């Protein structure tokens, strides 16, 4: 956040909203009546930015379905579907550093916008830069509050699949942290619905919204030390489980005490555990019409699980704009989509929301724990059944876009058309989704979508005596100034 056209501020929010409004009006003559859903989290300026966006839409005669209080991000796509709105906007920067904020857009289908819609909206923004409004005017009558009506509907949707909530009397006690975000009231409501709220012990220092995130360096449950306060609280209470959401509660993390140490599960481990629980709880045997999805940097364990158990696993590009929209395409083709995840602590249960949802993931994981006891012990059983898979993720902070691009161009100079070796391992396959190259296809064109605006290189490396090979991906983050490295065995 800051002044200038390269920062997020009241002006750029207004310009973005004007472009989006004009795009929606041109695309559908019923947009004004259908309206847009607008929500915000507790970050600095989030409420102000949401108000600026609402003013633009109302000034253009478009109804605004307004969340009159703090909400977690999945509440926006949920309301878009429930109200059949033309679009949804969430003001949030998720688990980014405290100086950030963002503007997240959902289409009328309840999924994040994707290409080519995003490009068309960007073009419309560029054509509508002159501010037409700076605050609320006489069009306030076009705004309707929806928080009180949406909260019980969302809560009911989370628990609508009764087969997933069978043995709740065995649910373990747990410590919960929303990392100074908005998650607590939504998790409390969900736990009340299944009559388990007494099992939750919130971390007092982190339980309530604080946009300065005073107890953590970064409000990201993936970051080292982010769960330290929660683990300490659990140790004091003799509690073996810690669960966490990020500040806008669309991500979910969990740790289990194993004798004298805490084990924080990776996103891949949680994803595969949730997938297996959904599979095992299915009232009917799954077949090729039953689908689960994962991203291209997630573990291959889910794919092996699908092969062994008979359901289809679909791989997409990273991000829930891909997972959500491809889930919709599969549903339109007559498939049953049960679950989607990516390694960065994001999990989607499509019957509720077509986006990652940390609250839904939390109650589903707790239900699995009630059935299994120890999720760590269950994971070891899954390794015995499907093989052992290891995930090693890291990242480097990049000062700017140019440095990131230079780093990837340097990688590409190590071979022509690609390097033949990485360390002591041979390169068996090389896929560059920025350049549009895949050494494994007949025409060297990747099957996944390519984009010159995003950096992503994946190579498959030969195995050594202790493993069967590695899939290594280096990519630029789409939401943070990071270069990410994902290594899968």
XYZ file of C-alpha atoms in Angstrom:
489
model
C 0.000 0.000 0.000
C 1.170 3.510 -0.717
C 0.906 6.496 -3.022
C 1.347 6.165 -6.762
C 0.019 4.113 -9.643
C 2.213 1.100 -8.790
C 0.706 0.777 -5.304
C -2.701 -0.088 -3.948
C -4.540 2.984 -2.643
C -7.960 4.635 -2.903
C -7.265 5.860 -6.436
C -6.119 2.519 -7.855
C -9.031 0.778 -6.113
C -11.457 3.211 -7.781
C -9.775 2.798 -11.174
C -9.834 -0.987 -10.886
C -13.477 -0.979 -9.836
C -14.455 1.336 -12.694
C -12.808 -0.961 -15.219
C -14.375 -4.061 -13.694
C -17.823 -2.420 -13.570
C -17.667 -1.378 -17.208
C -16.510 -4.846 -18.230
C -19.403 -6.483 -16.350
C -21.992 -4.081 -17.775
C -20.766 -4.732 -21.315
C -20.657 -8.510 -20.809
C -24.169 -8.921 -19.338
C -27.109 -6.540 -19.582
C -28.479 -7.865 -16.271
C -25.339 -6.976 -14.273
C -26.930 -3.988 -12.528
C -29.730 -6.185 -11.171
C -27.535 -9.200 -10.369
C -25.111 -7.044 -8.419
C -21.641 -7.670 -7.019
C -20.624 -9.101 -3.644
C -18.014 -7.081 -1.707
C -16.190 -8.199 1.427
C -13.018 -7.299 3.301
C -10.669 -8.600 5.969
C -9.063 -6.761 8.908
C -5.931 -5.404 7.218
C -5.046 -1.749 7.254
C -7.359 0.138 4.851
C -9.373 -2.952 3.891
C -12.703 -1.460 4.979
C -11.849 1.850 3.296
C -10.905 0.147 0.020
C -14.074 -1.985 0.092
C -16.095 1.199 0.547
C -14.355 2.844 -2.423
C -15.185 -0.171 -4.589
C -18.805 -0.180 -3.445
C -19.156 3.525 -4.236
C -18.013 2.956 -7.813
C -20.459 0.130 -8.474
C -23.397 1.970 -6.939
C -22.549 5.144 -8.850
C -22.867 3.066 -12.014
C -26.262 1.734 -10.898
C -25.029 -1.742 -9.927
C -26.448 -3.347 -6.791
C -23.895 -4.107 -4.080
C -24.316 -7.120 -1.812
C -22.331 -5.780 1.121
C -20.634 -7.682 3.936
C -21.107 -5.212 6.758
C -18.405 -6.780 8.948
C -15.151 -8.672 8.704
C -15.318 -11.908 6.714
C -12.941 -14.626 5.679
C -12.291 -14.779 1.950
C -14.467 -17.840 1.098
C -17.578 -15.933 2.184
C -17.368 -13.845 -1.002
C -17.454 -16.698 -3.558
C -20.040 -18.455 -1.402
C -22.358 -15.435 -1.621
C -21.719 -15.036 -5.364
C -23.109 -18.526 -5.919
C -25.926 -18.214 -3.410
C -27.134 -14.829 -4.704
C -26.366 -15.515 -8.393
C -24.345 -12.305 -8.441
C -22.455 -11.028 -11.461
C -19.116 -10.983 -9.602
C -17.441 -10.851 -6.207
C -14.645 -8.718 -4.772
C -12.606 -9.464 -1.654
C -10.214 -6.869 -0.268
C -7.398 -8.910 1.264
C -3.719 -9.729 0.926
C -4.198 -13.112 2.590
C -0.966 -13.970 4.454
C 1.281 -11.365 2.811
C 3.333 -8.939 4.947
C 1.419 -6.266 6.872
C 2.157 -3.454 4.390
C 0.308 -5.288 1.597
C -3.307 -5.383 0.536
C -5.117 -6.722 -2.507
C -8.212 -6.866 -4.703
C -9.429 -10.390 -5.445
C -12.086 -10.899 -8.135
C -14.525 -13.784 -8.588
C -16.670 -14.420 -11.643
C -20.376 -15.176 -11.669
C -19.531 -18.893 -11.427
C -18.080 -18.386 -7.938
C -14.496 -19.121 -9.002
C -11.572 -16.716 -9.282
C -11.354 -15.027 -12.671
C -8.945 -16.576 -15.133
C -7.677 -16.004 -18.654
C -8.964 -14.511 -20.939
C -11.352 -12.659 -18.587
C -8.498 -11.192 -16.524
C -6.920 -9.695 -19.652
C -10.225 -8.221 -20.779
C -10.766 -6.637 -17.362
C -7.236 -5.193 -17.379
C -7.966 -3.602 -20.763
C -11.196 -2.149 -19.404
C -9.368 -0.713 -16.383
C -6.869 1.037 -18.669
C -9.791 2.681 -20.489
C -11.456 3.939 -17.294
C -8.737 5.658 -15.279
C -10.416 9.023 -14.670
C -12.066 8.801 -11.208
C -15.817 9.234 -11.397
C -16.546 9.043 -7.680
C -14.653 9.571 -4.409
C -17.227 8.473 -1.864
C -20.774 7.359 -1.231
C -23.534 9.481 -2.735
C -27.299 9.210 -3.110
C -26.960 5.696 -4.566
C -26.527 4.179 -1.086
C -29.970 2.583 -1.528
C -28.319 0.107 -3.916
C -26.346 -1.455 -1.048
C -27.820 -4.403 0.882
C -26.184 -5.950 3.939
C -25.808 -9.735 3.759
C -23.564 -10.890 6.624
C -26.347 -12.061 8.936
C -28.082 -14.028 6.184
C -24.938 -15.598 4.681
C -23.258 -16.838 7.871
C -25.855 -19.547 8.697
C -26.111 -20.595 5.039
C -22.330 -20.993 4.818
C -22.228 -22.885 8.109
C -24.905 -25.304 6.917
C -23.123 -25.857 3.588
C -19.928 -26.887 5.374
C -21.632 -29.710 7.232
C -24.067 -30.795 4.521
C -22.150 -33.995 3.661
C -23.215 -36.043 6.651
C -21.042 -39.046 5.763
C -17.966 -36.959 6.611
C -19.115 -36.296 10.174
C -19.907 -39.707 11.661
C -17.690 -40.277 14.732
C -17.401 -36.773 16.128
C -17.537 -37.927 19.748
C -13.873 -38.883 19.345
C -12.757 -35.465 18.098
C -9.589 -34.393 19.930
C -9.174 -31.164 21.880
C -7.054 -28.626 20.010
C -5.453 -25.201 20.227
C -6.459 -22.759 17.492
C -4.806 -19.627 16.146
C -6.185 -17.347 13.405
C -2.841 -15.463 13.398
C -4.435 -12.095 14.218
C -6.973 -12.589 11.426
C -10.710 -13.020 11.000
C -11.063 -16.794 11.348
C -12.170 -17.255 14.963
C -15.915 -16.441 14.744
C -16.304 -18.517 11.585
C -14.596 -21.562 13.075
C -16.609 -21.158 16.294
C -19.848 -21.099 14.264
C -18.829 -24.203 12.317
C -17.835 -26.048 15.496
C -21.126 -25.032 17.135
C -22.961 -26.568 14.193
C -21.384 -29.965 14.901
C -21.533 -29.366 18.676
C -17.778 -29.393 19.249
C -16.914 -25.779 20.116
C -15.932 -26.728 23.682
C -12.943 -28.642 22.307
C -11.272 -25.489 20.959
C -8.735 -23.446 22.943
C -7.918 -20.175 21.130
C -4.500 -18.551 21.449
C -5.471 -15.357 23.272
C -2.535 -13.313 21.969
C -3.530 -14.060 18.360
C -7.283 -14.653 18.609
C -8.585 -11.273 17.448
C -7.939 -9.155 14.349
C -4.839 -6.975 14.465
C -3.483 -5.663 11.129
C 0.000 -5.177 12.634
C 0.403 -8.945 13.298
C 2.496 -8.131 16.397
C 3.455 -11.670 17.457
C 4.745 -12.982 14.109
C 7.311 -11.799 11.563
C 5.012 -12.874 8.728
C 1.353 -13.911 9.240
C 1.795 -17.079 7.209
C 1.345 -20.459 8.937
C 3.964 -21.914 6.577
C 6.638 -19.623 8.041
C 8.968 -20.974 10.705
C 7.834 -19.872 14.152
C 4.328 -18.818 13.125
C 2.771 -21.560 15.276
C 5.169 -21.245 18.210
C 2.691 -19.467 20.509
C 0.020 -22.040 19.718
C 2.401 -24.921 20.405
C 3.405 -23.365 23.728
C -0.250 -22.976 24.697
C -0.875 -26.604 23.761
C 2.089 -27.767 25.836
C 0.783 -25.897 28.865
C -2.613 -27.544 28.463
C -1.373 -31.021 27.578
C -3.060 -30.770 24.170
C -1.688 -32.728 21.204
C -3.132 -30.781 18.259
C -2.658 -27.257 16.949
C -4.585 -25.916 13.978
C -4.179 -22.539 12.319
C -5.617 -20.302 9.637
C -3.914 -17.418 7.907
C -5.380 -13.911 8.447
C -8.145 -14.230 5.834
C -8.727 -17.885 6.815
C -8.539 -19.374 3.350
C -5.487 -21.492 4.266
C -5.174 -24.199 6.918
C -2.239 -25.660 8.844
C -2.030 -28.376 11.488
C 0.578 -29.780 13.872
C 0.542 -32.873 16.077
C 2.629 -33.532 19.185
C 4.637 -36.726 18.729
C 6.116 -37.770 22.074
C 8.530 -34.880 22.834
C 8.381 -32.942 19.537
C 5.882 -31.076 17.406
C 5.354 -32.181 13.825
C 3.806 -29.622 11.497
C 2.281 -31.385 8.511
C 3.173 -30.164 5.040
C 0.462 -29.006 2.675
C 0.939 -32.167 0.629
C 0.550 -34.393 3.670
C -2.654 -32.654 4.739
C -3.949 -32.719 1.156
C -3.419 -36.456 0.804
C -4.878 -37.176 4.251
C -8.025 -35.163 3.442
C -8.299 -36.792 0.023
C -8.088 -40.273 1.539
C -10.652 -39.407 4.202
C -13.105 -38.159 1.572
C -12.476 -41.285 -0.521
C -12.882 -43.662 2.419
C -16.065 -41.933 3.617
C -17.746 -42.009 0.205
C -21.139 -43.774 0.450
C -20.566 -45.268 -3.029
C -17.390 -46.775 -4.521
C -15.518 -44.177 -6.566
C -14.758 -44.637 -10.269
C -13.393 -42.615 -13.181
C -16.351 -40.241 -12.969
C -15.153 -39.246 -9.508
C -12.409 -36.621 -9.545
C -9.932 -34.917 -7.275
C -7.533 -32.181 -8.348
C -4.060 -31.007 -7.389
C -1.641 -28.434 -8.733
C 1.467 -29.071 -10.808
C 3.764 -28.463 -7.819
C 1.885 -30.723 -5.428
C 2.826 -34.269 -4.432
C 2.392 -37.116 -6.877
C 0.993 -39.217 -4.027
C -2.585 -38.203 -4.833
C -2.115 -39.435 -8.402
C -0.929 -42.826 -7.175
C -3.861 -42.959 -4.759
C -6.255 -42.319 -7.640
C -4.673 -45.053 -9.752
C -4.884 -47.565 -6.920
C -8.427 -46.697 -5.832
C -10.008 -46.088 -9.228
C -10.817 -42.356 -9.171
C -9.472 -39.719 -11.538
C -6.847 -37.173 -10.493
C -6.499 -34.042 -12.615
C -3.389 -31.847 -12.494
C -3.656 -28.093 -13.066
C -1.427 -25.061 -12.945
C -0.816 -23.535 -9.515
C -3.510 -21.385 -7.973
C -7.186 -21.842 -7.271
C -8.153 -19.772 -10.286
C -7.143 -22.933 -12.165
C -8.337 -25.537 -9.668
C -11.755 -23.886 -9.237
C -12.471 -23.298 -12.913
C -11.284 -26.742 -14.016
C -13.428 -28.287 -11.277
C -16.388 -26.489 -12.853
C -15.468 -27.787 -16.303
C -15.320 -31.329 -14.960
C -18.714 -30.925 -13.280
C -20.216 -29.660 -16.537
C -18.810 -32.761 -18.240
C -20.758 -34.942 -15.795
C -17.920 -35.687 -13.373
C -18.234 -35.658 -9.599
C -15.547 -33.388 -8.106
C -14.899 -34.165 -4.446
C -11.749 -32.253 -3.508
C -8.858 -30.098 -4.721
C -5.672 -28.920 -3.072
C -2.290 -27.310 -3.613
C 0.817 -27.653 -1.494
C 0.693 -24.060 -0.190
C -1.887 -25.028 2.502
C -4.914 -24.528 0.238
C -7.844 -27.005 0.222
C -11.149 -26.804 -1.645
C -14.345 -28.713 -0.877
C -16.441 -27.865 -3.970
C -19.894 -28.482 -2.505
C -19.394 -25.351 -0.349
C -16.978 -22.992 -2.136
C -15.038 -23.079 -5.417
C -11.934 -21.718 -3.737
C -9.607 -22.714 -0.935
C -11.264 -22.530 2.456
C -9.343 -22.816 5.723
C -12.471 -23.166 7.870
C -13.899 -26.001 5.775
C -10.507 -27.735 5.783
C -10.253 -27.391 9.572
C -13.556 -29.067 10.409
C -12.953 -31.771 7.794
C -9.517 -32.532 9.230
C -10.873 -32.636 12.777
C -13.531 -35.084 11.617
C -10.805 -37.244 10.106
C -8.883 -37.125 13.407
C -12.034 -38.277 15.209
C -12.109 -41.302 12.917
C -8.384 -42.102 12.900
C -6.961 -40.893 16.188
C -3.465 -39.859 15.100
C -3.195 -38.349 11.593
C 0.562 -38.969 11.703
C -0.036 -42.684 12.263
C -2.592 -42.684 9.449
C -0.086 -41.013 7.144
C 2.418 -43.800 7.792
C -0.261 -46.327 6.809
C -0.859 -44.422 3.575
C 2.872 -44.452 2.835
C 2.871 -48.226 3.227
C -0.086 -48.489 0.865
C 0.911 -45.996 -1.859
C 4.666 -45.493 -1.396
C 6.714 -42.899 0.420
C 6.602 -39.363 -0.967
C 8.712 -36.483 0.278
C 8.172 -32.776 -0.345
C 10.876 -30.156 0.125
C 9.784 -26.557 -0.399
C 11.753 -23.350 -0.056
C 11.791 -19.835 -1.465
C 13.939 -16.766 -1.996
C 12.640 -13.230 -1.668
C 13.140 -11.247 -4.870
C 13.521 -7.443 -4.783
C 11.642 -6.848 -8.047
C 10.143 -8.372 -11.202
C 13.282 -7.695 -13.252
C 15.509 -9.665 -10.883
C 13.098 -12.593 -10.976
C 13.067 -12.602 -14.781
C 16.871 -12.419 -14.924
C 17.168 -15.411 -12.588
C 14.979 -17.546 -14.837
C 16.768 -16.400 -18.000
C 20.048 -17.435 -16.395
C 18.635 -20.921 -15.769
C 17.693 -21.192 -19.439
C 21.292 -20.469 -20.536
C 22.579 -23.664 -18.903
C 21.629 -25.789 -21.930
C 20.082 -25.735 -25.394
C 17.214 -26.424 -25.610
C 17.565 -27.284 -21.897
C 20.193 -28.446 -19.360
C 20.935 -32.167 -19.421
C 21.988 -32.463 -15.790
C 21.160 -30.888 -12.428
C 23.828 -31.706 -9.863
C 24.550 -35.426 -10.096
C 21.145 -36.241 -11.600
C 20.257 -36.498 -15.273
C 17.354 -34.451 -16.622
C 14.750 -36.914 -17.923
C 12.188 -34.279 -18.873
C 12.180 -30.477 -19.054
C 8.997 -28.363 -19.120
C 9.067 -24.578 -19.376
C 5.554 -23.135 -19.151
C 6.866 -19.615 -19.739
C 8.552 -20.456 -23.038
C 5.964 -23.095 -23.976
C 8.332 -26.087 -24.210
C 8.024 -29.703 -23.037
C 10.651 -32.262 -24.001
C 8.236 -35.162 -23.330
C 5.559 -34.335 -25.918
C 5.757 -35.212 -29.617
C 5.535 -31.580 -30.707
C 7.336 -30.208 -27.596
C 4.215 -28.219 -26.678
C 3.062 -28.601 -23.040
C -0.400 -29.939 -22.272
C -0.804 -27.376 -19.480
C -1.518 -23.729 -20.354
C 1.505 -21.480 -20.905
C 2.016 -17.816 -20.095
C 4.959 -15.547 -20.847
C 3.907 -13.334 -17.943
C 4.592 -15.989 -15.278
C 7.826 -17.903 -14.726
C 7.640 -21.668 -14.182
C 10.151 -24.410 -15.041
C 9.786 -28.081 -14.042
C 12.348 -30.821 -14.564
C 12.119 -34.524 -13.867
C 15.443 -35.857 -12.542
C 16.803 -39.394 -12.486
C 16.746 -41.459 -9.325
C 19.658 -42.664 -7.267
C 19.978 -45.711 -5.058
C 17.768 -44.249 -2.301
C 14.898 -42.896 -4.411
C 13.069 -43.219 -7.713
C 13.680 -39.682 -8.903
C 12.727 -36.082 -8.222
C 10.347 -33.623 -9.828
C 11.788 -30.147 -9.292
C 9.846 -26.948 -9.989
C 11.125 -23.388 -9.805
C 8.504 -20.668 -10.223
C 7.696 -17.079 -9.448
C 4.955 -16.593 -6.861
C 1.800 -15.028 -8.243
C 0.978 -13.149 -5.022
C 4.265 -12.447 -3.224
C 7.769 -11.198 -4.180
C 9.227 -14.692 -4.019
C 10.909 -17.290 -6.212
C 9.619 -20.659 -5.018
C 11.282 -24.048 -5.317
C 9.264 -27.260 -4.931
C 11.096 -30.590 -4.885
C 9.008 -33.780 -4.885
C 10.248 -37.352 -4.401
